PDB file of C-alpha atoms in Angstrom:
ATOM      1  CA  MET A 189     -16.497  22.366  10.578  1.00 77.00           C
ATOM      2  CA  GLU A 190     -19.379  19.080   9.884  1.00 67.00           C
ATOM      3  CA  LEU A 191     -20.023  17.817   6.731  1.00 68.00           C
ATOM      4  CA  THR A 192     -21.889  15.362   4.826  1.00 70.00           C
ATOM      5  CA  LEU A 193     -20.787  12.899   3.169  1.00 64.00           C
ATOM      6  CA  SER A 194     -21.695  11.502  -0.372  1.00 61.00           C
ATOM      7  CA  GLU A 195     -23.385   8.767  -0.574  1.00 59.00           C
ATOM      8  CA  GLY A 196     -20.539   6.599  -2.258  1.00 61.00           C
ATOM      9  CA  VAL A 197     -18.202   8.106   0.471  1.00 66.00           C
ATOM     10  CA  SER A 198     -21.319   7.005   3.224  1.00 62.00           C
ATOM     11  CA  ARG A 199     -21.364   3.721   1.823  1.00 64.00           C
ATOM     12  CA  HIS A 200     -17.740   3.064   2.478  1.00 60.00           C
ATOM     13  CA  VAL A 201     -18.122   4.544   6.160  1.00 62.00           C
ATOM     14  CA  GLN A 202     -21.182   1.908   6.883  1.00 60.00           C
ATOM     15  CA  VAL A 203     -19.405  -0.816   4.976  1.00 59.00           C
ATOM     16  CA  LEU A 204     -16.798  -0.449   8.066  1.00 63.00           C
ATOM     17  CA  ARG A 205     -19.154  -0.409  10.475  1.00 69.00           C
ATOM     18  CA  LEU A 206     -17.950   2.464  12.015  1.00 69.00           C
ATOM     19  CA  GLN A 207     -20.178   4.371  14.845  1.00 71.00           C
ATOM     20  CA  PRO A 208     -20.564   8.217  16.063  1.00 74.00           C
ATOM     21  CA  GLY A 209     -17.260   8.629  17.632  1.00 66.00           C
ATOM     22  CA  ASP A 210     -15.109   6.618  15.934  1.00 66.00           C
ATOM     23  CA  ASP A 211     -12.372   8.767  13.770  1.00 67.00           C
ATOM     24  CA  VAL A 212     -11.948   8.344  10.245  1.00 63.00           C
ATOM     25  CA  HIS A 213      -9.314  10.374   7.723  1.00 63.00           C
ATOM     26  CA  LEU A 214     -10.480  11.974   4.468  1.00 65.00           C
ATOM     27  CA  PHE A 215      -8.863  13.541   1.781  1.00 62.00           C
ATOM     28  CA  ASP A 216      -9.499  15.648  -1.416  1.00 61.00           C
ATOM     29  CA  GLY A 217      -7.638  14.190  -3.984  1.00 55.00           C
ATOM     30  CA  GLY A 218      -5.251  16.776  -4.162  1.00 61.00           C
ATOM     31  CA  GLY A 219      -2.865  16.147  -1.385  1.00 61.00           C
ATOM     32  CA  GLN A 220      -5.378  17.354   1.666  1.00 65.00           C
ATOM     33  CA  GLU A 221      -5.803  14.964   4.027  1.00 63.00           C
ATOM     34  CA  TRP A 222      -7.981  15.400   7.622  1.00 57.00           C
ATOM     35  CA  ARG A 223      -8.819  14.114  10.848  1.00 65.00           C
ATOM     36  CA  ALA A 224     -12.321  13.954  11.310  1.00 63.00           C
ATOM     37  CA  ALA A 225     -15.059  11.913  13.910  1.00 71.00           C
ATOM     38  CA  VAL A 226     -18.635  10.560  12.732  1.00 75.00           C
ATOM     39  CA  VAL A 227     -20.972  12.763  14.076  1.00 64.00           C
ATOM     40  CA  GLU A 228     -23.955  11.078  13.121  1.00 65.00           C
ATOM     41  CA  MET A 229     -24.757   7.750  10.877  1.00 71.00           C
ATOM     42  CA  GLY A 230     -27.682   8.025   8.625  1.00 64.00           C
ATOM     43  CA  ARG A 231     -29.536   5.453   6.237  1.00 69.00           C
ATOM     44  CA  LYS A 232     -27.828   6.599   2.881  1.00 68.00           C
ATOM     45  CA  ARG A 233     -25.544   9.864   4.296  1.00 74.00           C
ATOM     46  CA  VAL A 234     -22.947   9.930   7.203  1.00 74.00           C
ATOM     47  CA  SER A 235     -22.164  13.307   8.580  1.00 73.00           C
ATOM     48  CA  VAL A 236     -18.451  14.080  10.203  1.00 69.00           C
ATOM     49  CA  ARG A 237     -16.725  16.786  12.252  1.00 70.00           C
ATOM     50  CA  LEU A 238     -13.589  17.636  10.874  1.00 67.00           C
ATOM     51  CA  GLU A 239     -11.085  18.309  13.387  1.00 61.00           C
ATOM     52  CA  ALA A 240      -7.314  18.509  12.212  1.00 59.00           C
ATOM     53  CA  PRO A 241      -5.404  18.153   8.956  1.00 66.00           C
ATOM     54  CA  VAL A 242      -3.147  15.404   8.756  1.00 69.00           C
ATOM     55  CA  ASP A 243       0.913  15.539   7.187  1.00 72.00           C
ATOM     56  CA  ASN A 244       0.253  12.718   4.189  1.00 69.00           C
ATOM     57  CA  ASP A 245       3.578  12.526   2.719  1.00 75.00           C
ATOM     58  CA  ARG A 246       3.166   9.309   0.854  1.00 78.00           C
ATOM     59  CA  GLU A 247       3.466  10.846  -2.923  1.00 85.00           C
ATOM     60  CA  LEU A 248       7.093  10.517  -5.280  1.00 89.00           C
ATOM     61  CA  PRO A 249       9.460  12.972  -4.788  1.00 88.00           C
ATOM     62  CA  VAL A 250       9.204  12.426  -8.471  1.00 91.00           C
ATOM     63  CA  ALA A 251       5.885  13.135 -11.029  1.00 92.00           C
ATOM     64  CA  VAL A 252       5.249  10.252 -13.511  1.00 95.00           C
ATOM     65  CA  THR A 253       3.301   9.933 -16.201  1.00 96.00           C
ATOM     66  CA  LEU A 254       2.445   6.564 -18.057  1.00 97.00           C
ATOM     67  CA  ALA A 255       1.169   7.598 -21.655  1.00 97.00           C
ATOM     68  CA  VAL A 256      -0.436   4.032 -22.571  1.00 96.00           C
ATOM     69  CA  GLY A 257      -1.565   2.197 -25.779  1.00 96.00           C
ATOM     70  CA  MET A 258      -4.921   1.182 -23.983  1.00 95.00           C
ATOM     71  CA  PRO A 259      -4.756  -2.652 -23.529  1.00 93.00           C
ATOM     72  CA  ALA A 260      -8.063  -4.316 -24.311  1.00 89.00           C
ATOM     73  CA  ASN A 261     -10.294  -6.007 -22.121  1.00 86.00           C
ATOM     74  CA  ASP A 262     -10.233  -5.252 -18.369  1.00 89.00           C
ATOM     75  CA  ARG A 263      -6.431  -4.779 -18.403  1.00 93.00           C
ATOM     76  CA  MET A 264      -6.284  -1.015 -18.510  1.00 95.00           C
ATOM     77  CA  ASP A 265      -8.714  -1.157 -15.161  1.00 96.00           C
ATOM     78  CA  PHE A 266      -5.552  -3.294 -13.466  1.00 96.00           C
ATOM     79  CA  VAL A 267      -3.071  -0.803 -15.241  1.00 97.00           C
ATOM     80  CA  VAL A 268      -4.703   2.026 -13.487  1.00 97.00           C
ATOM     81  CA  GLU A 269      -5.167   0.444 -10.169  1.00 97.00           C
ATOM     82  CA  LYS A 270      -1.587  -0.810  -9.810  1.00 97.00           C
ATOM     83  CA  ALA A 271       0.035   2.137 -11.313  1.00 97.00           C
ATOM     84  CA  THR A 272      -1.647   4.677  -8.375  1.00 96.00           C
ATOM     85  CA  GLU A 273      -0.462   2.165  -5.750  1.00 95.00           C
ATOM     86  CA  LEU A 274       3.216   2.420  -7.217  1.00 95.00           C
ATOM     87  CA  GLY A 275       2.672   6.462  -7.141  1.00 93.00           C
ATOM     88  CA  VAL A 276       1.970   7.421 -10.592  1.00 95.00           C
ATOM     89  CA  ARG A 277       1.025  11.079 -11.125  1.00 94.00           C
ATOM     90  CA  ALA A 278      -1.319  10.812 -14.371  1.00 96.00           C
ATOM     91  CA  ILE A 279      -2.622   8.743 -16.823  1.00 97.00           C
ATOM     92  CA  GLN A 280      -2.480   9.382 -20.496  1.00 97.00           C
ATOM     93  CA  PRO A 281      -4.901   6.389 -22.260  1.00 97.00           C
ATOM     94  CA  LEU A 282      -3.892   6.476 -26.239  1.00 97.00           C
ATOM     95  CA  MET A 283      -5.368   4.797 -29.204  1.00 95.00           C
ATOM     96  CA  CYS A 284      -2.111   3.338 -31.337  1.00 95.00           C
ATOM     97  CA  GLU A 285      -1.961   1.920 -34.773  1.00 94.00           C
ATOM     98  CA  ARG A 286      -2.073  -1.452 -33.475  1.00 93.00           C
ATOM     99  CA  SER A 287      -4.481  -0.698 -30.701  1.00 93.00           C
ATOM    100  CA  VAL A 288      -7.316  -3.432 -30.256  1.00 91.00           C
ATOM    101  CA  LEU A 289      -9.476  -1.038 -27.920  1.00 89.00           C
ATOM    102  CA  ARG A 290     -10.867   1.906 -29.797  1.00 91.00           C
ATOM    103  CA  LEU A 291     -12.854   4.560 -28.197  1.00 89.00           C
ATOM    104  CA  ASP A 292     -14.335   7.284 -28.951  1.00 88.00           C
ATOM    105  CA  GLY A 293     -17.222  10.088 -28.646  1.00 91.00           C
ATOM    106  CA  ASP A 294     -19.553   8.640 -25.148  1.00 93.00           C
ATOM    107  CA  ARG A 295     -18.054   5.876 -25.433  1.00 93.00           C
ATOM    108  CA  ALA A 296     -14.446   7.001 -24.319  1.00 94.00           C
ATOM    109  CA  LEU A 297     -15.908   9.684 -21.926  1.00 96.00           C
ATOM    110  CA  LYS A 298     -17.651   6.589 -20.291  1.00 96.00           C
ATOM    111  CA  LYS A 299     -14.572   4.690 -19.507  1.00 95.00           C
ATOM    112  CA  VAL A 300     -12.093   7.463 -18.622  1.00 96.00           C
ATOM    113  CA  ALA A 301     -14.777   8.271 -15.816  1.00 96.00           C
ATOM    114  CA  HIS A 302     -14.523   4.362 -15.278  1.00 96.00           C
ATOM    115  CA  TRP A 303     -10.470   4.688 -14.701  1.00 96.00           C
ATOM    116  CA  GLN A 304     -11.105   7.633 -12.489  1.00 95.00           C
ATOM    117  CA  ALA A 305     -13.089   6.231 -10.175  1.00 92.00           C
ATOM    118  CA  VAL A 306     -11.195   3.003 -10.476  1.00 95.00           C
ATOM    119  CA  ALA A 307      -7.693   5.332  -9.580  1.00 95.00           C
ATOM    120  CA  VAL A 308      -9.770   6.793  -6.706  1.00 90.00           C
ATOM    121  CA  ALA A 309     -10.710   3.205  -5.230  1.00 88.00           C
ATOM    122  CA  ALA A 310      -6.921   2.882  -5.560  1.00 92.00           C
ATOM    123  CA  ALA A 311      -5.554   5.544  -3.770  1.00 88.00           C
ATOM    124  CA  GLU A 312      -8.397   4.975  -0.728  1.00 84.00           C
ATOM    125  CA  GLN A 313      -6.796   1.575  -0.402  1.00 83.00           C
ATOM    126  CA  CYS A 314      -3.506   2.387  -0.445  1.00 83.00           C
ATOM    127  CA  GLY A 315      -3.349   5.433   1.851  1.00 82.00           C
ATOM    128  CA  ARG A 316      -2.479   8.105  -0.861  1.00 86.00           C
ATOM    129  CA  SER A 317      -4.277  11.941  -0.574  1.00 81.00           C
ATOM    130  CA  VAL A 318      -3.500  12.419  -3.835  1.00 85.00           C
ATOM    131  CA  VAL A 319      -5.369  11.228  -7.123  1.00 91.00           C
ATOM    132  CA  PRO A 320      -3.655  10.463  -9.753  1.00 94.00           C
ATOM    133  CA  VAL A 321      -5.517  12.300 -13.042  1.00 94.00           C
ATOM    134  CA  ILE A 322      -6.622   9.912 -15.997  1.00 97.00           C
ATOM    135  CA  HIS A 323      -7.060  12.357 -19.201  1.00 97.00           C
ATOM    136  CA  PRO A 324      -9.166  12.093 -22.085  1.00 96.00           C
ATOM    137  CA  VAL A 325      -8.111   9.554 -24.575  1.00 96.00           C
ATOM    138  CA  MET A 326      -6.238  10.477 -27.950  1.00 96.00           C
ATOM    139  CA  THR A 327      -4.984   9.034 -30.452  1.00 96.00           C
ATOM    140  CA  LEU A 328      -1.090   8.571 -30.646  1.00 96.00           C
ATOM    141  CA  GLY A 329      -0.119  11.329 -33.101  1.00 95.00           C
ATOM    142  CA  ALA A 330      -2.573  13.988 -31.737  1.00 95.00           C
ATOM    143  CA  TRP A 331      -1.146  13.716 -28.307  1.00 95.00           C
ATOM    144  CA  LEU A 332       2.913  13.579 -29.507  1.00 94.00           C
ATOM    145  CA  LYS A 333       1.513  16.660 -31.170  1.00 92.00           C
ATOM    146  CA  ALA A 334       0.216  18.583 -28.012  1.00 91.00           C
ATOM    147  CA  GLU A 335       3.353  16.979 -25.862  1.00 88.00           C
ATOM    148  CA  ALA A 336       5.882  18.800 -28.492  1.00 86.00           C
ATOM    149  CA  ASP A 337       3.477  21.932 -28.682  1.00 83.00           C
ATOM    150  CA  GLY A 338       2.990  22.358 -25.210  1.00 75.00           C
ATOM    151  CA  ALA A 339       7.254  22.006 -24.869  1.00 66.00           C
ATOM    152  CA  ALA A 340       8.010  24.676 -27.469  1.00 63.00           C
ATOM    153  CA  LEU A 341       5.651  27.392 -25.754  1.00 59.00           C
ATOM    154  CA  GLY A 342       7.024  26.554 -22.243  1.00 57.00           C
ATOM    155  CA  SER A 343       3.620  26.060 -20.777  1.00 55.00           C
ATOM    156  CA  ARG A 344       4.860  23.169 -18.358  1.00 60.00           C
ATOM    157  CA  PRO A 345       8.035  21.815 -16.470  1.00 64.00           C
ATOM    158  CA  VAL A 346      10.421  20.193 -18.212  1.00 68.00           C
ATOM    159  CA  ARG A 347       9.721  16.368 -18.906  1.00 82.00           C
ATOM    160  CA  HIS A 348      12.401  13.629 -19.536  1.00 92.00           C
ATOM    161  CA  ARG A 349      10.404  11.813 -21.971  1.00 94.00           C
ATOM    162  CA  ALA A 350      11.144   7.736 -22.698  1.00 96.00           C
ATOM    163  CA  VAL A 351       9.861   5.518 -25.025  1.00 96.00           C
ATOM    164  CA  LEU A 352       9.337   1.607 -23.774  1.00 96.00           C
ATOM    165  CA  SER A 353      11.027   0.284 -26.839  1.00 92.00           C
ATOM    166  CA  LEU A 354      10.876  -3.866 -28.164  1.00 84.00           C
ATOM    167  CA  ARG A 355      14.236  -2.735 -30.171  1.00 83.00           C
ATOM    168  CA  GLU A 356      17.337  -2.205 -29.246  1.00 81.00           C
ATOM    169  CA  ALA A 357      17.532   0.546 -26.559  1.00 89.00           C
ATOM    170  CA  VAL A 358      19.948   1.982 -23.884  1.00 93.00           C
ATOM    171  CA  PRO A 359      18.824   0.308 -20.502  1.00 94.00           C
ATOM    172  CA  LEU A 360      16.314   2.044 -18.260  1.00 94.00           C
ATOM    173  CA  SER A 361      19.034   1.940 -15.062  1.00 92.00           C
ATOM    174  CA  ASP A 362      21.295   3.585 -17.970  1.00 92.00           C
ATOM    175  CA  TRP A 363      18.596   6.443 -19.004  1.00 94.00           C
ATOM    176  CA  LEU A 364      17.814   7.509 -15.579  1.00 92.00           C
ATOM    177  CA  GLY A 365      21.615   7.702 -15.043  1.00 89.00           C
ATOM    178  CA  GLU A 366      21.850  10.674 -17.761  1.00 85.00           C
ATOM    179  CA  GLN A 367      19.342  12.569 -15.898  1.00 79.00           C
ATOM    180  CA  PRO A 368      19.790  15.795 -13.725  1.00 71.00           C
ATOM    181  CA  GLN A 369      20.455  14.928 -10.441  1.00 63.00           C
ATOM    182  CA  VAL A 370      17.004  15.139  -8.338  1.00 61.00           C
ATOM    183  CA  VAL A 371      16.899  16.987  -5.476  1.00 52.00           C
ATOM    184  CA  LEU A 372      15.247  14.724  -2.498  1.00 55.00           C
ATOM    185  CA  ARG A 373      13.923  16.022   0.897  1.00 50.00           C
ATOM    186  CA  ALA A 374      16.173  15.892   3.969  1.00 42.00           C
ATOM    187  CA  ALA A 375      12.920  16.620   5.837  1.00 40.00           C
ATOM    188  CA  PRO A 376       9.369  17.267   5.284  1.00 41.00           C
ATOM    189  CA  SER A 377       7.944  20.426   5.642  1.00 39.00           C
ATOM    190  CA  GLU A 378       4.679  22.658   4.087  1.00 38.00           C
ATOM    191  CA  GLU A 379       7.081  25.091   1.959  1.00 36.00           C
ATOM    192  CA  ALA A 380       9.449  22.405   0.446  1.00 35.00           C
ATOM    193  CA  ARG A 381       9.163  18.154   0.023  1.00 37.00           C
ATOM    194  CA  GLY A 382      12.344  17.354  -1.758  1.00 37.00           C
ATOM    195  CA  GLY A 383      11.681  17.889  -5.594  1.00 40.00           C
ATOM    196  CA  ARG A 384       7.926  18.889  -5.067  1.00 43.00           C
ATOM    197  CA  GLN A 385       6.467  22.608  -5.062  1.00 43.00           C
ATOM    198  CA  ARG A 386       4.018  23.856  -2.316  1.00 38.00           C
ATOM    199  CA  ASN A 387       0.959  22.969  -4.754  1.00 42.00           C
ATOM    200  CA  GLY A 388       2.140  18.839  -4.709  1.00 45.00           C
ATOM    201  CA  GLU A 389       4.019  19.272  -7.895  1.00 49.00           C
ATOM    202  CA  SER A 390       6.716  17.911  -8.751  1.00 50.00           C
ATOM    203  CA  THR A 391       9.705  19.790 -10.349  1.00 60.00           C
ATOM    204  CA  THR A 392      11.073  16.756 -11.744  1.00 74.00           C
ATOM    205  CA  GLN A 393       8.728  14.828 -14.179  1.00 90.00           C
ATOM    206  CA  PHE A 394       8.734  11.556 -16.311  1.00 94.00           C
ATOM    207  CA  VAL A 395       6.884  10.621 -19.059  1.00 95.00           C
ATOM    208  CA  PHE A 396       6.689   6.822 -19.990  1.00 97.00           C
ATOM    209  CA  LEU A 397       5.270   5.683 -23.574  1.00 97.00           C
ATOM    210  CA  ASN A 398       4.090   2.229 -23.656  1.00 96.00           C
ATOM    211  CA  GLY A 399       2.330   0.796 -26.889  1.00 95.00           C
ATOM    212  CA  PRO A 400      -0.635  -1.406 -27.070  1.00 95.00           C
ATOM    213  CA  GLU A 401       0.003  -5.364 -27.376  1.00 93.00           C
ATOM    214  CA  GLY A 402       2.167  -5.889 -30.260  1.00 89.00           C
ATOM    215  CA  GLY A 403       3.905  -2.746 -29.323  1.00 92.00           C
ATOM    216  CA  LEU A 404       3.967   0.707 -31.267  1.00 94.00           C
ATOM    217  CA  ALA A 405       4.303   0.644 -34.843  1.00 94.00           C
ATOM    218  CA  HIS A 406       7.805   1.156 -35.955  1.00 94.00           C
ATOM    219  CA  ALA A 407       6.457   4.309 -37.755  1.00 95.00           C
ATOM    220  CA  GLU A 408       4.807   5.684 -34.194  1.00 96.00           C
ATOM    221  CA  GLU A 409       8.220   5.216 -32.592  1.00 95.00           C
ATOM    222  CA  GLU A 410      10.029   6.796 -35.417  1.00 95.00           C
ATOM    223  CA  ALA A 411       8.047   9.875 -34.896  1.00 94.00           C
ATOM    224  CA  ALA A 412       8.339  10.046 -30.530  1.00 94.00           C
ATOM    225  CA  LEU A 413      11.898  10.034 -31.638  1.00 94.00           C
ATOM    226  CA  ARG A 414      11.920  12.727 -34.111  1.00 93.00           C
ATOM    227  CA  ALA A 415      10.483  14.553 -31.526  1.00 91.00           C
ATOM    228  CA  GLY A 416      13.097  14.174 -28.728  1.00 90.00           C
ATOM    229  CA  TRP A 417      12.092  11.310 -26.991  1.00 94.00           C
ATOM    230  CA  ARG A 418      14.439   8.490 -26.151  1.00 94.00           C
ATOM    231  CA  SER A 419      14.193   4.830 -26.540  1.00 95.00           C
ATOM    232  CA  VAL A 420      14.604   2.566 -23.331  1.00 96.00           C
ATOM    233  CA  SER A 421      14.575  -1.115 -22.449  1.00 95.00           C
ATOM    234  CA  LEU A 422      13.595  -2.704 -19.947  1.00 94.00           C
ATOM    235  CA  GLY A 423      15.536  -5.778 -20.018  1.00 91.00           C
ATOM    236  CA  ARG A 424      15.557  -8.808 -22.821  1.00 89.00           C
ATOM    237  CA  ARG A 425      12.422 -10.250 -21.740  1.00 90.00           C
ATOM    238  CA  VAL A 426       9.002  -9.046 -23.516  1.00 91.00           C
ATOM    239  CA  LEU A 427       6.474  -7.570 -21.242  1.00 93.00           C
ATOM    240  CA  ARG A 428       2.925  -7.610 -21.992  1.00 94.00           C
ATOM    241  CA  ALA A 429       1.323  -3.853 -22.521  1.00 93.00           C
ATOM    242  CA  ASP A 430      -0.477  -3.889 -19.078  1.00 94.00           C
ATOM    243  CA  THR A 431       2.967  -4.877 -17.306  1.00 96.00           C
ATOM    244  CA  ALA A 432       6.196  -2.533 -19.207  1.00 96.00           C
ATOM    245  CA  PRO A 433       4.550   0.629 -18.045  1.00 96.00           C
ATOM    246  CA  LEU A 434       4.151  -0.805 -14.058  1.00 97.00           C
ATOM    247  CA  ALA A 435       7.645  -2.297 -14.192  1.00 96.00           C
ATOM    248  CA  ALA A 436       9.056   1.377 -15.350  1.00 96.00           C
ATOM    249  CA  LEU A 437       7.040   2.714 -12.846  1.00 96.00           C
ATOM    250  CA  SER A 438       8.420   0.517 -10.146  1.00 95.00           C
ATOM    251  CA  VAL A 439      11.869   0.750 -11.262  1.00 95.00           C
ATOM    252  CA  ILE A 440      11.739   5.275 -10.274  1.00 94.00           C
ATOM    253  CA  ALA A 441       9.677   4.430  -6.981  1.00 92.00           C
ATOM    254  CA  ALA A 442      12.394   1.732  -6.476  1.00 91.00           C
ATOM    255  CA  ARG A 443      15.305   4.598  -7.048  1.00 90.00           C
ATOM    256  CA  TYR A 444      13.645   7.860  -5.972  1.00 88.00           C
ATOM    257  CA  GLU A 445      11.995   6.614  -2.746  1.00 82.00           C
ATOM    258  CA  VAL A 446      12.824   8.125  -0.157  1.00 61.00           C
TER     259      VAL A 446
END
């Protein structure tokens, strides 16, 4: 099967100075990857021939969502890029009481599209065939309500939910030890990949909520705790808004990565 790559992907192939006959790897962002060969190099488009599927098993055996109060300036780009490298499955941008960055309307849509492009580029760089989903911007209150409604209706798998807290809280490592045992894969197969189902969706999901600069307001954290969330600590040092969620994700990767 032959296909023509989009202009953006074609430009990437051209920058690498590939020639007809050279091998490339293509992925669809949902977990499928193929080995292909360059057939024709045009000025704006590149044609390739799909040759064989590739078993790309670079995903974490658990699915992690980061719900983050958007940090200002370009720090959200940094969070998206590095979280993708560390294996995040989804990122939920939030506006909180102390948020400096506030988005709505077309500006919010453009920012989410930009962050999704950052995630695509980071997935290409680190060899993932699954691109994390960047969800639309929401207020913290609206998102907590949506989370509670989804849990009540049983419309999503059970999620282990934690608030990255600046107050006295259980250490993250202790909290993870309280969670049900995650079954890790013994060997890859198409039918089962440890804690994952065939469609790539992990049967074990973690969600971490982190505030913007200055952290969550007391009332916001209390609202999460009343909804069944648990306050967890990353240590004695105060981490920046763009550091804390990545630190939590690193702990998850170190604990469950095979």
